[in-house]
Amino acid sequence: MNVTIDFGGTNIKIGLVRDGEVFAKTSIPANSGEGMLARLPEAEQAVRGLLGSSGTDLAQCKGIGLALPGVVDPVRKTLVSIKEKYTDALGFDFAGWTERAFGLPPVVENDARAALFGEVAYGAAKGERDAVLVIFGTGIGTAAMMDGRIVRGRHDQAGILGGHLTTDVYGQACACGNAGCLEAQASHWALPIRAAKRPGFAASRLAQRTDWGYEAVMQDTLAGDEFADRLLGDLIVHWSAGIVNLLNAYDPEVVVLSGGLMKSADALLPRLTERILASAWLSWGHPRFVVAEDPETSVLLGMSYLAEQNGCHL
Ligand SMILES: [Zn+2]
């Protein structure tokens, strides 16, 4: 059994995993404006509460898996680089914390890589050796596996920065310092900014909403709103460009699509994959596009898988 924690930007999700199954889970608000370190005592309490309520204890745990956003060094078990949120955790000694708090050794990994490990070990891409994963969350996270090995690169950055592939060189400023990144053009956080600049926004259904993102665009499109439909068409141009870049870079057999946007997979996927397949250079056929069955738990399953390997995946 392993303890797993996913430090997301909105919620910190905590799960107990045994035999590839999350058998107990809870979450606490991230309050990421206050930083990550301020949340650790409450995260520790939540872990202890979850163990107690599920009738287990730390003595039964083999390890603890921590999934972090940003660039992670899994050998030194630190967060190396992150933009905007959670910058207080840069260089933090996570191993020291988990030893003190739980008496358990940690594995630490980027959250999108963790999700890909989870999908390949237990989920929608089970058994695959060549896969890419795209998570449409607040931002857009990616990860890649080639010939059974996670793509990591010299500085732990390879594969995970797909949200920062450029899809419009004259585009929107991004937090990473670039402009026109996939994430700046077409992520959840970018949608209100992009939409407000388009003609016809003021009269659209979206303009009447206060807090909206992927789901609202899909709902209004399906309800026949022309502005939302044109906006969705533009988003699909960027999403498909980003995914074609990933196909060209990593030559996957399967593309795992995950995150909140995939609640609308039935309506979205035909349009998205049609454009991808029309744009990609594919000499051998085409990759399978699969939707993560449970994006909430794939990160936790991946971290448990890594804890089982005890860092041997490196
Ligand atoms: Zn960027």
PDB file of C-alpha atoms and ligand atoms in Angstrom:
ATOM      1  CA  MET A   1       0.000   0.000   0.000  1.00  0.00           C
ATOM      2  CA  ASN A   2       1.161   3.527  -0.771  1.00  0.00           C
ATOM      3  CA  VAL A   3       0.146   7.041   0.180  1.00  0.00           C
ATOM      4  CA  THR A   4      -0.148   9.401  -2.785  1.00  0.00           C
ATOM      5  CA  ILE A   5      -0.566  13.172  -2.918  1.00  0.00           C
ATOM      6  CA  ASP A   6      -1.245  15.259  -6.025  1.00  0.00           C
ATOM      7  CA  PHE A   7      -0.466  18.936  -5.438  1.00  0.00           C
ATOM      8  CA  GLY A   8      -2.833  20.462  -7.998  1.00  0.00           C
ATOM      9  CA  GLY A   9      -3.342  24.186  -8.413  1.00  0.00           C
ATOM     10  CA  THR A  10      -6.967  24.090  -7.214  1.00  0.00           C
ATOM     11  CA  ASN A  11      -7.122  21.026  -4.946  1.00  0.00           C
ATOM     12  CA  ILE A  12      -4.564  18.845  -3.216  1.00  0.00           C
ATOM     13  CA  LYS A  13      -5.757  15.288  -3.806  1.00  0.00           C
ATOM     14  CA  ILE A  14      -4.773  12.489  -1.469  1.00  0.00           C
ATOM     15  CA  GLY A  15      -5.238   8.781  -2.080  1.00  0.00           C
ATOM     16  CA  LEU A  16      -4.412   5.412  -0.573  1.00  0.00           C
ATOM     17  CA  VAL A  17      -3.518   2.918  -3.278  1.00  0.00           C
ATOM     18  CA  ARG A  18      -3.293  -0.855  -3.114  1.00  0.00           C
ATOM     19  CA  ASP A  19      -2.898  -3.257  -6.066  1.00  0.00           C
ATOM     20  CA  GLY A  20      -3.471  -0.560  -8.650  1.00  0.00           C
ATOM     21  CA  GLU A  21      -6.645   0.710  -7.018  1.00  0.00           C
ATOM     22  CA  VAL A  22      -7.321   3.955  -5.161  1.00  0.00           C
ATOM     23  CA  PHE A  23      -9.360   2.506  -2.293  1.00  0.00           C
ATOM     24  CA  ALA A  24      -9.678   5.717  -0.274  1.00  0.00           C
ATOM     25  CA  LYS A  25      -9.282   9.341  -1.242  1.00  0.00           C
ATOM     26  CA  THR A  26      -9.910  12.867  -0.073  1.00  0.00           C
ATOM     27  CA  SER A  27      -8.904  16.372  -1.041  1.00  0.00           C
ATOM     28  CA  ILE A  28      -8.216  19.725   0.553  1.00  0.00           C
ATOM     29  CA  PRO A  29      -8.307  23.150  -1.117  1.00  0.00           C
ATOM     30  CA  ALA A  30      -4.926  24.120  -2.525  1.00  0.00           C
ATOM     31  CA  ASN A  31      -5.173  27.811  -1.651  1.00  0.00           C
ATOM     32  CA  SER A  32      -2.156  28.014  -3.927  1.00  0.00           C
ATOM     33  CA  GLY A  33      -1.922  31.777  -3.453  1.00  0.00           C
ATOM     34  CA  GLU A  34      -0.535  31.030   0.015  1.00  0.00           C
ATOM     35  CA  GLY A  35       2.097  28.681  -1.402  1.00  0.00           C
ATOM     36  CA  MET A  36       2.590  24.947  -1.020  1.00  0.00           C
ATOM     37  CA  LEU A  37       4.605  24.729   2.195  1.00  0.00           C
ATOM     38  CA  ALA A  38       1.859  26.393   4.245  1.00  0.00           C
ATOM     39  CA  ARG A  39      -0.474  23.563   3.160  1.00  0.00           C
ATOM     40  CA  LEU A  40       1.769  20.695   4.257  1.00  0.00           C
ATOM     41  CA  PRO A  41       0.513  20.463   7.866  1.00  0.00           C
ATOM     42  CA  GLU A  42      -3.095  20.170   6.650  1.00  0.00           C
ATOM     43  CA  ALA A  43      -2.048  17.653   3.989  1.00  0.00           C
ATOM     44  CA  GLU A  44      -0.356  15.597   6.702  1.00  0.00           C
ATOM     45  CA  GLN A  45      -3.514  15.728   8.822  1.00  0.00           C
ATOM     46  CA  ALA A  46      -5.626  14.700   5.842  1.00  0.00           C
ATOM     47  CA  VAL A  47      -3.382  11.677   5.202  1.00  0.00           C
ATOM     48  CA  ARG A  48      -3.664  10.611   8.850  1.00  0.00           C
ATOM     49  CA  GLY A  49      -7.430  11.126   8.783  1.00  0.00           C
ATOM     50  CA  LEU A  50      -7.752   9.042   5.625  1.00  0.00           C
ATOM     51  CA  LEU A  51      -5.640   6.222   7.085  1.00  0.00           C
ATOM     52  CA  GLY A  52      -7.764   6.254  10.243  1.00  0.00           C
ATOM     53  CA  SER A  53     -11.114   6.302   8.450  1.00  0.00           C
ATOM     54  CA  SER A  54     -10.070   3.429   6.183  1.00  0.00           C
ATOM     55  CA  GLY A  55      -8.810   1.277   9.032  1.00  0.00           C
ATOM     56  CA  THR A  56      -5.170   1.292   7.969  1.00  0.00           C
ATOM     57  CA  ASP A  57      -1.986   2.860   9.298  1.00  0.00           C
ATOM     58  CA  LEU A  58       1.443   4.021   8.237  1.00  0.00           C
ATOM     59  CA  ALA A  59       3.035   0.721   9.221  1.00  0.00           C
ATOM     60  CA  GLN A  60       1.239  -0.874   6.263  1.00  0.00           C
ATOM     61  CA  CYS A  61       2.593   1.708   3.798  1.00  0.00           C
ATOM     62  CA  LYS A  62       5.584   1.036   1.609  1.00  0.00           C
ATOM     63  CA  GLY A  63       6.151   4.562   0.386  1.00  0.00           C
ATOM     64  CA  ILE A  64       4.638   7.911  -0.492  1.00  0.00           C
ATOM     65  CA  GLY A  65       4.304   9.417  -3.942  1.00  0.00           C
ATOM     66  CA  LEU A  66       4.205  13.178  -4.428  1.00  0.00           C
ATOM     67  CA  ALA A  67       3.061  14.604  -7.761  1.00  0.00           C
ATOM     68  CA  LEU A  68       4.033  18.221  -8.349  1.00  0.00           C
ATOM     69  CA  PRO A  69       3.327  20.682 -11.155  1.00  0.00           C
ATOM     70  CA  GLY A  70       6.400  22.122 -12.884  1.00  0.00           C
ATOM     71  CA  VAL A  71       9.887  20.758 -13.527  1.00  0.00           C
ATOM     72  CA  VAL A  72      10.759  18.068 -10.975  1.00  0.00           C
ATOM     73  CA  ASP A  73      14.109  16.397 -10.238  1.00  0.00           C
ATOM     74  CA  PRO A  74      13.099  12.871  -9.183  1.00  0.00           C
ATOM     75  CA  VAL A  75      16.639  11.967  -8.042  1.00  0.00           C
ATOM     76  CA  ARG A  76      17.118  14.904  -5.681  1.00  0.00           C
ATOM     77  CA  LYS A  77      13.368  14.841  -4.970  1.00  0.00           C
ATOM     78  CA  THR A  78      12.919  18.564  -5.480  1.00  0.00           C
ATOM     79  CA  LEU A  79      10.890  21.026  -7.494  1.00  0.00           C
ATOM     80  CA  VAL A  80      13.336  22.686  -9.896  1.00  0.00           C
ATOM     81  CA  SER A  81      11.223  25.249 -11.735  1.00  0.00           C
ATOM     82  CA  ILE A  82       7.641  26.467 -11.690  1.00  0.00           C
ATOM     83  CA  LYS A  83       5.826  29.586 -12.902  1.00  0.00           C
ATOM     84  CA  GLU A  84       3.532  31.702 -10.728  1.00  0.00           C
ATOM     85  CA  LYS A  85       1.976  29.178  -8.290  1.00  0.00           C
ATOM     86  CA  TYR A  86       3.869  27.239  -5.603  1.00  0.00           C
ATOM     87  CA  THR A  87       7.190  29.016  -6.148  1.00  0.00           C
ATOM     88  CA  ASP A  88       7.828  28.760  -2.386  1.00  0.00           C
ATOM     89  CA  ALA A  89       8.415  25.006  -2.823  1.00  0.00           C
ATOM     90  CA  LEU A  90      11.410  25.450  -5.174  1.00  0.00           C
ATOM     91  CA  GLY A  91      14.316  23.441  -3.777  1.00  0.00           C
ATOM     92  CA  PHE A  92      12.261  22.232  -0.785  1.00  0.00           C
ATOM     93  CA  ASP A  93      13.453  18.995   0.843  1.00  0.00           C
ATOM     94  CA  PHE A  94      10.391  16.779   0.251  1.00  0.00           C
ATOM     95  CA  ALA A  95      12.258  13.686   1.447  1.00  0.00           C
ATOM     96  CA  GLY A  96      12.939  15.389   4.777  1.00  0.00           C
ATOM     97  CA  TRP A  97       9.258  16.294   5.106  1.00  0.00           C
ATOM     98  CA  THR A  98       7.894  12.828   4.387  1.00  0.00           C
ATOM     99  CA  GLU A  99      10.459  11.219   6.711  1.00  0.00           C
ATOM    100  CA  ARG A 100       9.520  13.614   9.525  1.00  0.00           C
ATOM    101  CA  ALA A 101       5.773  13.534   8.920  1.00  0.00           C
ATOM    102  CA  PHE A 102       5.236   9.879   8.015  1.00  0.00           C
ATOM    103  CA  GLY A 103       8.522   7.999   8.356  1.00  0.00           C
ATOM    104  CA  LEU A 104       8.198   7.062   4.677  1.00  0.00           C
ATOM    105  CA  PRO A 105      10.588   7.572   1.742  1.00  0.00           C
ATOM    106  CA  PRO A 106       9.037   9.558  -1.104  1.00  0.00           C
ATOM    107  CA  VAL A 107       9.083   9.357  -4.850  1.00  0.00           C
ATOM    108  CA  VAL A 108       8.573  12.738  -6.469  1.00  0.00           C
ATOM    109  CA  GLU A 109       7.471  13.296 -10.062  1.00  0.00           C
ATOM    110  CA  ASN A 110       5.896  15.829 -12.400  1.00  0.00           C
ATOM    111  CA  ASP A 111       2.117  15.430 -12.332  1.00  0.00           C
ATOM    112  CA  ALA A 112       1.618  14.836 -16.067  1.00  0.00           C
ATOM    113  CA  ARG A 113       4.358  12.184 -16.100  1.00  0.00           C
ATOM    114  CA  ALA A 114       2.656  10.587 -13.095  1.00  0.00           C
ATOM    115  CA  ALA A 115      -0.638  10.533 -15.016  1.00  0.00           C
ATOM    116  CA  LEU A 116       1.050   8.869 -17.987  1.00  0.00           C
ATOM    117  CA  PHE A 117       2.627   6.239 -15.714  1.00  0.00           C
ATOM    118  CA  GLY A 118      -0.844   5.639 -14.245  1.00  0.00           C
ATOM    119  CA  GLU A 119      -2.495   5.288 -17.660  1.00  0.00           C
ATOM    120  CA  VAL A 120       0.211   2.969 -18.999  1.00  0.00           C
ATOM    121  CA  ALA A 121       0.319   0.809 -15.861  1.00  0.00           C
ATOM    122  CA  TYR A 122      -3.416   0.587 -15.130  1.00  0.00           C
ATOM    123  CA  GLY A 123      -5.527   2.801 -17.391  1.00  0.00           C
ATOM    124  CA  ALA A 124      -6.517   3.707 -20.941  1.00  0.00           C
ATOM    125  CA  ALA A 125      -3.036   3.014 -22.379  1.00  0.00           C
ATOM    126  CA  LYS A 126      -2.358  -0.147 -20.375  1.00  0.00           C
ATOM    127  CA  GLY A 127       0.613  -2.061 -21.705  1.00  0.00           C
ATOM    128  CA  GLU A 128       1.614   0.578 -24.257  1.00  0.00           C
ATOM    129  CA  ARG A 129       5.312   1.450 -24.663  1.00  0.00           C
ATOM    130  CA  ASP A 130       4.982   4.488 -26.938  1.00  0.00           C
ATOM    131  CA  ALA A 131       2.467   7.017 -25.700  1.00  0.00           C
ATOM    132  CA  VAL A 132       1.874  10.712 -25.183  1.00  0.00           C
ATOM    133  CA  LEU A 133      -0.588  12.208 -22.733  1.00  0.00           C
ATOM    134  CA  VAL A 134      -2.250  15.620 -22.828  1.00  0.00           C
ATOM    135  CA  ILE A 135      -4.093  16.918 -19.765  1.00  0.00           C
ATOM    136  CA  PHE A 136      -6.471  19.785 -20.397  1.00  0.00           C
ATOM    137  CA  GLY A 137      -6.668  21.245 -16.911  1.00  0.00           C
ATOM    138  CA  THR A 138      -6.255  24.847 -15.815  1.00  0.00           C
ATOM    139  CA  GLY A 139      -3.186  24.829 -18.030  1.00  0.00           C
ATOM    140  CA  ILE A 140      -2.211  22.107 -20.505  1.00  0.00           C
ATOM    141  CA  GLY A 141       0.184  19.425 -19.255  1.00  0.00           C
ATOM    142  CA  THR A 142       1.879  16.754 -21.348  1.00  0.00           C
ATOM    143  CA  ALA A 143       4.154  13.744 -20.980  1.00  0.00           C
ATOM    144  CA  ALA A 144       5.731  11.256 -23.359  1.00  0.00           C
ATOM    145  CA  MET A 145       6.959   7.665 -23.263  1.00  0.00           C
ATOM    146  CA  MET A 146       9.150   6.172 -26.001  1.00  0.00           C
ATOM    147  CA  ASP A 147       9.994   2.481 -26.220  1.00  0.00           C
ATOM    148  CA  GLY A 148       8.822   1.930 -22.648  1.00  0.00           C
ATOM    149  CA  ARG A 149      10.897   4.722 -21.095  1.00  0.00           C
ATOM    150  CA  ILE A 150       9.444   7.976 -19.875  1.00  0.00           C
ATOM    151  CA  VAL A 151      10.943  10.899 -21.794  1.00  0.00           C
ATOM    152  CA  ARG A 152      12.889  13.017 -19.335  1.00  0.00           C
ATOM    153  CA  GLY A 153      15.802  14.753 -21.069  1.00  0.00           C
ATOM    154  CA  ARG A 154      19.035  16.132 -19.672  1.00  0.00           C
ATOM    155  CA  HIS A 155      17.269  18.670 -17.431  1.00  0.00           C
ATOM    156  CA  ASP A 156      14.019  16.808 -16.669  1.00  0.00           C
ATOM    157  CA  GLN A 157      12.126  19.113 -19.045  1.00  0.00           C
ATOM    158  CA  ALA A 158      11.574  16.860 -22.055  1.00  0.00           C
ATOM    159  CA  GLY A 159       8.005  15.805 -22.780  1.00  0.00           C
ATOM    160  CA  ILE A 160       6.347  17.870 -20.062  1.00  0.00           C
ATOM    161  CA  LEU A 161       6.384  21.279 -21.754  1.00  0.00           C
ATOM    162  CA  GLY A 162       3.978  20.455 -24.571  1.00  0.00           C
ATOM    163  CA  GLY A 163       1.637  23.158 -23.259  1.00  0.00           C
ATOM    164  CA  HIS A 164       4.391  25.590 -24.206  1.00  0.00           C
ATOM    165  CA  LEU A 165       4.811  24.469 -27.798  1.00  0.00           C
ATOM    166  CA  THR A 166       4.119  27.546 -29.922  1.00  0.00           C
ATOM    167  CA  THR A 167       0.890  27.419 -31.895  1.00  0.00           C
ATOM    168  CA  ASP A 168       0.852  31.127 -32.874  1.00  0.00           C
ATOM    169  CA  VAL A 169       4.125  33.045 -33.031  1.00  0.00           C
ATOM    170  CA  TYR A 170       2.170  36.331 -32.805  1.00  0.00           C
ATOM    171  CA  GLY A 171      -0.042  35.074 -30.015  1.00  0.00           C
ATOM    172  CA  GLN A 172      -0.937  35.718 -26.418  1.00  0.00           C
ATOM    173  CA  ALA A 173       1.766  36.307 -23.770  1.00  0.00           C
ATOM    174  CA  CYS A 174       2.382  33.242 -21.608  1.00  0.00           C
ATOM    175  CA  ALA A 175       3.597  32.963 -18.007  1.00  0.00           C
ATOM    176  CA  CYS A 176       6.644  31.021 -19.258  1.00  0.00           C
ATOM    177  CA  GLY A 177       8.051  34.104 -21.035  1.00  0.00           C
ATOM    178  CA  ASN A 178       7.131  32.968 -24.551  1.00  0.00           C
ATOM    179  CA  ALA A 179       4.147  34.163 -26.603  1.00  0.00           C
ATOM    180  CA  GLY A 180       1.579  32.081 -28.443  1.00  0.00           C
ATOM    181  CA  CYS A 181       2.091  28.883 -26.447  1.00  0.00           C
ATOM    182  CA  LEU A 182      -0.643  26.243 -26.850  1.00  0.00           C
ATOM    183  CA  GLU A 183      -1.582  26.897 -23.226  1.00  0.00           C
ATOM    184  CA  ALA A 184      -1.737  30.683 -23.707  1.00  0.00           C
ATOM    185  CA  GLN A 185      -3.930  30.240 -26.780  1.00  0.00           C
ATOM    186  CA  ALA A 186      -6.286  27.489 -25.723  1.00  0.00           C
ATOM    187  CA  SER A 187      -6.150  26.441 -22.062  1.00  0.00           C
ATOM    188  CA  HIS A 188      -8.860  26.892 -19.458  1.00  0.00           C
ATOM    189  CA  TRP A 189      -7.118  29.922 -17.966  1.00  0.00           C
ATOM    190  CA  ALA A 190      -6.625  31.550 -21.367  1.00  0.00           C
ATOM    191  CA  LEU A 191     -10.208  31.128 -22.626  1.00  0.00           C
ATOM    192  CA  PRO A 192     -11.786  34.263 -21.127  1.00  0.00           C
ATOM    193  CA  ILE A 193      -8.833  36.379 -22.305  1.00  0.00           C
ATOM    194  CA  ARG A 194      -8.944  34.994 -25.850  1.00  0.00           C
ATOM    195  CA  ALA A 195     -12.721  35.115 -26.113  1.00  0.00           C
ATOM    196  CA  ALA A 196     -13.003  38.727 -24.956  1.00  0.00           C
ATOM    197  CA  LYS A 197     -10.786  39.819 -27.865  1.00  0.00           C
ATOM    198  CA  ARG A 198     -12.952  38.197 -30.516  1.00  0.00           C
ATOM    199  CA  PRO A 199     -15.634  40.131 -32.443  1.00  0.00           C
ATOM    200  CA  GLY A 200     -19.159  39.438 -31.227  1.00  0.00           C
ATOM    201  CA  PHE A 201     -18.155  38.514 -27.678  1.00  0.00           C
ATOM    202  CA  ALA A 202     -20.311  41.146 -25.967  1.00  0.00           C
ATOM    203  CA  ALA A 203     -23.502  39.731 -27.514  1.00  0.00           C
ATOM    204  CA  SER A 204     -22.572  36.072 -26.916  1.00  0.00           C
ATOM    205  CA  ARG A 205     -23.984  33.704 -24.294  1.00  0.00           C
ATOM    206  CA  LEU A 206     -20.478  33.345 -22.858  1.00  0.00           C
ATOM    207  CA  ALA A 207     -20.344  37.067 -22.024  1.00  0.00           C
ATOM    208  CA  GLN A 208     -23.312  36.548 -19.680  1.00  0.00           C
ATOM    209  CA  ARG A 209     -21.410  33.938 -17.672  1.00  0.00           C
ATOM    210  CA  THR A 210     -19.069  34.892 -14.876  1.00  0.00           C
ATOM    211  CA  ASP A 211     -16.783  31.930 -14.253  1.00  0.00           C
ATOM    212  CA  TRP A 212     -16.386  29.831 -17.355  1.00  0.00           C
ATOM    213  CA  GLY A 213     -14.015  27.636 -19.310  1.00  0.00           C
ATOM    214  CA  TYR A 214     -13.981  24.515 -21.503  1.00  0.00           C
ATOM    215  CA  GLU A 215     -17.347  23.194 -20.388  1.00  0.00           C
ATOM    216  CA  ALA A 216     -19.187  26.469 -21.015  1.00  0.00           C
ATOM    217  CA  VAL A 217     -17.776  26.741 -24.535  1.00  0.00           C
ATOM    218  CA  MET A 218     -18.860  23.185 -25.308  1.00  0.00           C
ATOM    219  CA  GLN A 219     -22.324  23.691 -23.772  1.00  0.00           C
ATOM    220  CA  ASP A 220     -22.954  26.922 -25.673  1.00  0.00           C
ATOM    221  CA  THR A 221     -21.699  25.370 -28.910  1.00  0.00           C
ATOM    222  CA  LEU A 222     -24.055  22.417 -28.504  1.00  0.00           C
ATOM    223  CA  ALA A 223     -26.869  24.878 -27.731  1.00  0.00           C
ATOM    224  CA  GLY A 224     -26.286  26.459 -31.143  1.00  0.00           C
ATOM    225  CA  ASP A 225     -24.476  29.647 -30.110  1.00  0.00           C
ATOM    226  CA  GLU A 226     -22.511  30.877 -33.144  1.00  0.00           C
ATOM    227  CA  PHE A 227     -19.859  32.770 -31.206  1.00  0.00           C
ATOM    228  CA  ALA A 228     -19.075  29.726 -29.066  1.00  0.00           C
ATOM    229  CA  ASP A 229     -18.917  27.535 -32.159  1.00  0.00           C
ATOM    230  CA  ARG A 230     -16.435  29.867 -33.887  1.00  0.00           C
ATOM    231  CA  LEU A 231     -14.390  30.064 -30.689  1.00  0.00           C
ATOM    232  CA  LEU A 232     -14.379  26.269 -30.431  1.00  0.00           C
ATOM    233  CA  GLY A 233     -13.222  26.072 -34.058  1.00  0.00           C
ATOM    234  CA  ASP A 234     -10.275  28.304 -33.170  1.00  0.00           C
ATOM    235  CA  LEU A 235      -9.479  26.254 -30.058  1.00  0.00           C
ATOM    236  CA  ILE A 236      -9.483  23.056 -32.113  1.00  0.00           C
ATOM    237  CA  VAL A 237      -6.944  24.653 -34.477  1.00  0.00           C
ATOM    238  CA  HIS A 238      -4.602  25.200 -31.512  1.00  0.00           C
ATOM    239  CA  TRP A 239      -5.259  21.879 -29.744  1.00  0.00           C
ATOM    240  CA  SER A 240      -4.687  19.937 -32.947  1.00  0.00           C
ATOM    241  CA  ALA A 241      -1.518  21.919 -33.760  1.00  0.00           C
ATOM    242  CA  GLY A 242      -0.166  21.107 -30.299  1.00  0.00           C
ATOM    243  CA  ILE A 243      -0.984  17.414 -30.644  1.00  0.00           C
ATOM    244  CA  VAL A 244       0.478  17.226 -34.170  1.00  0.00           C
ATOM    245  CA  ASN A 245       3.690  18.699 -32.728  1.00  0.00           C
ATOM    246  CA  LEU A 246       3.686  15.937 -30.111  1.00  0.00           C
ATOM    247  CA  LEU A 247       3.131  13.263 -32.787  1.00  0.00           C
ATOM    248  CA  ASN A 248       5.993  14.672 -34.841  1.00  0.00           C
ATOM    249  CA  ALA A 249       8.260  14.805 -31.795  1.00  0.00           C
ATOM    250  CA  TYR A 250       7.531  11.474 -30.086  1.00  0.00           C
ATOM    251  CA  ASP A 251       6.010   9.106 -32.684  1.00  0.00           C
ATOM    252  CA  PRO A 252       3.473   7.565 -30.279  1.00  0.00           C
ATOM    253  CA  GLU A 253       1.236   4.554 -30.777  1.00  0.00           C
ATOM    254  CA  VAL A 254      -1.439   6.023 -28.529  1.00  0.00           C
ATOM    255  CA  VAL A 255      -2.487   9.528 -27.474  1.00  0.00           C
ATOM    256  CA  VAL A 256      -4.151   9.730 -24.056  1.00  0.00           C
ATOM    257  CA  LEU A 257      -6.440  12.736 -23.707  1.00  0.00           C
ATOM    258  CA  SER A 258      -7.268  13.702 -20.147  1.00  0.00           C
ATOM    259  CA  GLY A 259      -8.584  16.508 -17.937  1.00  0.00           C
ATOM    260  CA  GLY A 260     -11.801  18.495 -17.612  1.00  0.00           C
ATOM    261  CA  LEU A 261     -12.190  19.144 -21.341  1.00  0.00           C
ATOM    262  CA  MET A 262     -12.699  15.407 -21.904  1.00  0.00           C
ATOM    263  CA  LYS A 263     -16.082  15.549 -20.173  1.00  0.00           C
ATOM    264  CA  SER A 264     -17.109  16.686 -23.653  1.00  0.00           C
ATOM    265  CA  ALA A 265     -15.107  14.019 -25.482  1.00  0.00           C
ATOM    266  CA  ASP A 266     -18.090  12.617 -27.400  1.00  0.00           C
ATOM    267  CA  ALA A 267     -18.861  15.936 -29.044  1.00  0.00           C
ATOM    268  CA  LEU A 268     -15.265  17.092 -29.379  1.00  0.00           C
ATOM    269  CA  LEU A 269     -13.194  14.113 -30.471  1.00  0.00           C
ATOM    270  CA  PRO A 270     -14.534  13.672 -34.020  1.00  0.00           C
ATOM    271  CA  ARG A 271     -13.714  17.312 -34.878  1.00  0.00           C
ATOM    272  CA  LEU A 272     -10.373  17.263 -33.079  1.00  0.00           C
ATOM    273  CA  THR A 273      -9.037  13.990 -34.461  1.00  0.00           C
ATOM    274  CA  GLU A 274     -10.193  14.778 -38.000  1.00  0.00           C
ATOM    275  CA  ARG A 275      -8.045  17.906 -38.021  1.00  0.00           C
ATOM    276  CA  ILE A 276      -5.084  16.176 -36.373  1.00  0.00           C
ATOM    277  CA  LEU A 277      -5.102  13.343 -38.905  1.00  0.00           C
ATOM    278  CA  ALA A 278      -5.415  15.811 -41.792  1.00  0.00           C
ATOM    279  CA  SER A 279      -2.344  17.722 -40.537  1.00  0.00           C
ATOM    280  CA  ALA A 280       0.064  15.078 -39.229  1.00  0.00           C
ATOM    281  CA  TRP A 281       2.764  13.317 -41.257  1.00  0.00           C
ATOM    282  CA  LEU A 282       1.912   9.695 -40.580  1.00  0.00           C
ATOM    283  CA  SER A 283       3.678   7.134 -42.733  1.00  0.00           C
ATOM    284  CA  TRP A 284       2.508   4.034 -40.851  1.00  0.00           C
ATOM    285  CA  GLY A 285      -1.188   4.466 -40.044  1.00  0.00           C
ATOM    286  CA  HIS A 286      -2.312   6.591 -37.145  1.00  0.00           C
ATOM    287  CA  PRO A 287      -2.185   6.565 -33.343  1.00  0.00           C
ATOM    288  CA  ARG A 288      -5.162   5.543 -31.241  1.00  0.00           C
ATOM    289  CA  PHE A 289      -6.812   8.401 -29.389  1.00  0.00           C
ATOM    290  CA  VAL A 290      -8.074   7.283 -25.990  1.00  0.00           C
ATOM    291  CA  VAL A 291      -9.742   9.235 -23.208  1.00  0.00           C
ATOM    292  CA  ALA A 292      -8.496   8.788 -19.649  1.00  0.00           C
ATOM    293  CA  GLU A 293     -11.250   6.942 -17.806  1.00  0.00           C
ATOM    294  CA  ASP A 294     -10.680   8.755 -14.545  1.00  0.00           C
ATOM    295  CA  PRO A 295      -8.277  11.700 -14.778  1.00  0.00           C
ATOM    296  CA  GLU A 296      -8.729  12.367 -11.049  1.00  0.00           C
ATOM    297  CA  THR A 297      -7.086   9.113 -10.066  1.00  0.00           C
ATOM    298  CA  SER A 298      -4.560   8.501 -12.860  1.00  0.00           C
ATOM    299  CA  VAL A 299      -1.981  10.763 -11.164  1.00  0.00           C
ATOM    300  CA  LEU A 300      -2.453   8.944  -7.842  1.00  0.00           C
ATOM    301  CA  LEU A 301      -2.162   5.524  -9.506  1.00  0.00           C
ATOM    302  CA  GLY A 302       0.977   6.658 -11.314  1.00  0.00           C
ATOM    303  CA  MET A 303       2.590   7.861  -8.091  1.00  0.00           C
ATOM    304  CA  SER A 304       1.762   4.570  -6.397  1.00  0.00           C
ATOM    305  CA  TYR A 305       3.263   2.689  -9.342  1.00  0.00           C
ATOM    306  CA  LEU A 306       6.463   4.735  -8.938  1.00  0.00           C
ATOM    307  CA  ALA A 307       6.502   4.144  -5.181  1.00  0.00           C
ATOM    308  CA  GLU A 308       6.261   0.401  -5.898  1.00  0.00           C
ATOM    309  CA  GLN A 309       9.254   0.699  -8.215  1.00  0.00           C
ATOM    310  CA  ASN A 310      10.944   2.696  -5.454  1.00  0.00           C
ATOM    311  CA  GLY A 311      12.566   5.060  -7.927  1.00  0.00           C
ATOM    312  CA  CYS A 312      13.885   2.209 -10.108  1.00  0.00           C
ATOM    313  CA  HIS A 313      12.143   3.691 -13.164  1.00  0.00           C
ATOM    314  CA  LEU A 314      14.897   6.271 -13.409  1.00  0.00           C
TER     315      LEU A 314
HETATM  316 ZN    ZN B   1       4.320  29.196 -22.365  1.00  0.00          ZN
END
